[in-house]
Amino acid sequence: MVSFWKSLRLPVLLLSLLRLPSRVDAACECGYSVNSTSDLEYAVFTDLLESDFTKIKNFKDDTDWQPQVWELDPKRALGPYGRATRLEAIIPNPALNISLNSRGIYGGHAGLNLIVPRNYTVINGEKYLIGAELDSARNDMFYGTFRVGYRTTKWPGTCFGFYWYHDDSQEIDTELLSREINSTHTVLNLVLHTKIGGSNLLALPGTFLVAGIPYNSTAEIHELRFDWTSDAITWYHDGVQVWTISNTTLFPAEPGHLVITHWSNGDPLWSGGPPEGDAALLLTYVKAYFNSSNPQRQLDFKSRCSSPPPSKDDKICEIPTQTGPPLYDSEDPPYFFSNDRERNATFNQTVYEDIKKSEAERITIPIRETGSVWAPAAQCSVVLWMVFLVFMPMVGGSGVRFV
Ligand SMILES: *[C@@H]1O[C@H](CO)[C@@H](O)[C@H](O)[C@H]1NC(C)=O
Ligand SMILES: *[C@@H]1O[C@H](CO)[C@@H](O)[C@H](O)[C@H]1NC(C)=O
Ligand SMILES: *[C@@H]1O[C@H](CO)[C@@H](O)[C@H](O)[C@H]1NC(C)=O
Ligand SMILES: *[C@@H]1O[C@H](CO)[C@@H](O)[C@H](O)[C@H]1NC(C)=O
Ligand SMILES: *[C@@H]1O[C@H](CO)[C@@H](O)[C@H](O)[C@H]1NC(C)=O
Ligand SMILES: *[C@@H]1O[C@H](CO)[C@@H](O)[C@H](O)[C@H]1NC(C)=O
Ligand SMILES: *[C@@H]1O[C@H](CO)[C@@H](O)[C@H](O)[C@H]1NC(C)=O
Ligand SMILES: *[C@@H]1O[C@H](CO)[C@@H](O)[C@H](O)[C@H]1NC(C)=O
Ligand SMILES: *[C@@H]1O[C@H](CO)[C@@H](O)[C@H](O)[C@H]1NC(C)=O
């Protein structure tokens, strides 16, 4: 027996050497991790959605996102103005060459602009303010780390929302009001909408926080981030932890998608506005690493990741943590697995690239119907408006936190 195993040693060694290149080929096939797998605490996610908006020339090419077109009349929008989203309010400003500098072809910083024009538009005899909304095509996100590179408008009177959404009672929400930005601070409104609270989430303590961030976020790019695992939901700003909820009975229980909105309805108690100038929210990226609720994706992951150890951890890639504001024209600009030509780090993931990947490596998950997608946006404003009314008088002291 012993000599039999000994005789196998050399071929096995050779085989494992031969396998080495293929392992390097698909570096991250066992997922993407927050913290390294040698750390005490870490989380692994199987799927990825990365959008480097500094490279996008024609937004229609980006099948990872569904730009929304809908209207809410003033009554339903709960403001003096109605709300309408339009494709024209989404304006790409790609960099000429992002490795050279961050300047866009129209000047200013490269990225995707979501515009709220100052002038109202009349639709069926009523006044509407135009805005923009992007929904991720992937609707199978369950647990994840979600990040957006942004710079807010300098015009007071708009609301920038970045949230994960299943329905009105399962949502992880972040809202920035441009009227709540001053020369030294930006206010983040963080809300976990829960099943237990029903649609009146306000009854639940511990699901809403107003947090002050020590930046004028109209001046440069920052990163807003939230992580959702089975035991914590945590918000970060430029890598600094802002708030953690760990009461898991309040957590979402079904999969959902990502939403980015920029809007105004003129409500002095929430968005304010209309803005006095054409207000542009700049997005430079979205990086989302998440688990999929799709059985096919789960099977794909298992089959990609089923080859035996030496070390499965070798095939898990650590997601770099953004610490401090993302600095584009520097030695260390934001990192994208999908822009990394030296690694085969996005095998069988949904990624947008300036140079399109071969069909074989690009997958498309069936997208949901767009018929009812105005609901999240409407709900977002309604709920926050109510939160505002109920809590604002008392947040002065304990509810407000600065980091
Ligand atoms: C990436 O890895 C996969 C899986 O090992 C392999 O099939 C594919 O050919 C690799 N692609 C490149 C460009 O190396
Ligand atoms: C990553 O590490 C930090 C610092 O140790 C910790 O606070 C955080 O909870 C960890 N994240 C995860 C997802 O484990
Ligand atoms: C972009 O700039 C880099 C760095 O100067 C250069 O190596 C590269 O060739 C440029 N790419 C294009 C398409 O001009
Ligand atoms: C917007 O409104 C202002 C003042 O009401 C007006 O002077 C201007 O012409 C309008 N701009 C456009 C593009 O309609
Ligand atoms: C924030 O910074 C921008 C750019 O430096 C500046 O134009 C703006 O006035 C500042 N905002 C406030 C409220 O001070
Ligand atoms: C700016 O806003 C922060 C938080 O809202 C507040 O604490 C601070 O006093 C404000 N500063 C000025 C100069 O208004
Ligand atoms: C995501 O799914 C993988 C594979 O099933 C699992 O190992 C991992 O723990 C999941 N991540 C989280 C945060 O639960
Ligand atoms: C978690 O939230 C539920 C619902 O509000 C509440 O009943 C429970 O006491 C909370 N648990 C803890 C540990 O705070
Ligand atoms: C890639 O993903 C698609 C869709 O989930 C799946 O049908 C296909 O089998 C996967 N291919 C590989 C090589 O994992």
mmCIF file of C-alpha atoms in Angstrom, residues 16 20 31 50 54 85 108-109 132 156 164 173 186 212 249 271 282 287 297 317-318 326 332 338 351 357 388:
data_model
loop_
_atom_site.group_PDB
_atom_site.id
_atom_site.type_symbol
_atom_site.label_atom_id
_atom_site.label_comp_id
_atom_site.label_asym_id
_atom_site.label_seq_id
_atom_site.Cartn_x
_atom_site.Cartn_y
_atom_site.Cartn_z
ATOM 1 C CA SER A 16 -1.044 19.947 -9.126
ATOM 2 C CA LEU A 20 -1.811 25.963 -10.863
ATOM 3 C CA GLY A 31 -16.193 34.758 -4.271
ATOM 4 C CA GLU A 50 -19.372 46.623 -10.882
ATOM 5 C CA THR A 54 -16.135 57.141 -15.580
ATOM 6 C CA THR A 85 -38.068 60.527 -14.181
ATOM 7 C CA GLY A 108 -15.289 68.552 -14.820
ATOM 8 C CA HIS A 109 -14.973 65.176 -13.159
ATOM 9 C CA ALA A 132 -33.495 60.417 -12.624
ATOM 10 C CA PRO A 156 -30.054 72.848 -2.176
ATOM 11 C CA TRP A 164 -31.490 48.142 -1.536
ATOM 12 C CA ASP A 173 -32.072 53.007 2.774
ATOM 13 C CA THR A 186 -23.282 66.383 5.160
ATOM 14 C CA GLY A 212 -23.516 63.937 10.341
ATOM 15 C CA THR A 249 -35.556 40.058 13.576
ATOM 16 C CA SER A 271 -36.300 67.445 -0.489
ATOM 17 C CA LEU A 282 -22.290 62.831 -9.943
ATOM 18 C CA LYS A 287 -19.538 48.247 -6.672
ATOM 19 C CA ARG A 297 -26.379 31.116 -9.825
ATOM 20 C CA CYS A 317 -10.563 37.665 -3.500
ATOM 21 C CA GLU A 318 -10.564 40.313 -0.808
ATOM 22 C CA PRO A 326 -11.752 58.005 -3.361
ATOM 23 C CA ASP A 332 -4.302 54.589 -5.763
ATOM 24 C CA SER A 338 -13.602 44.009 -13.844
ATOM 25 C CA VAL A 351 -19.805 43.262 -15.556
ATOM 26 C CA LYS A 357 -16.393 40.747 -22.854
ATOM 27 C CA PHE A 388 -39.068 63.303 9.427
#
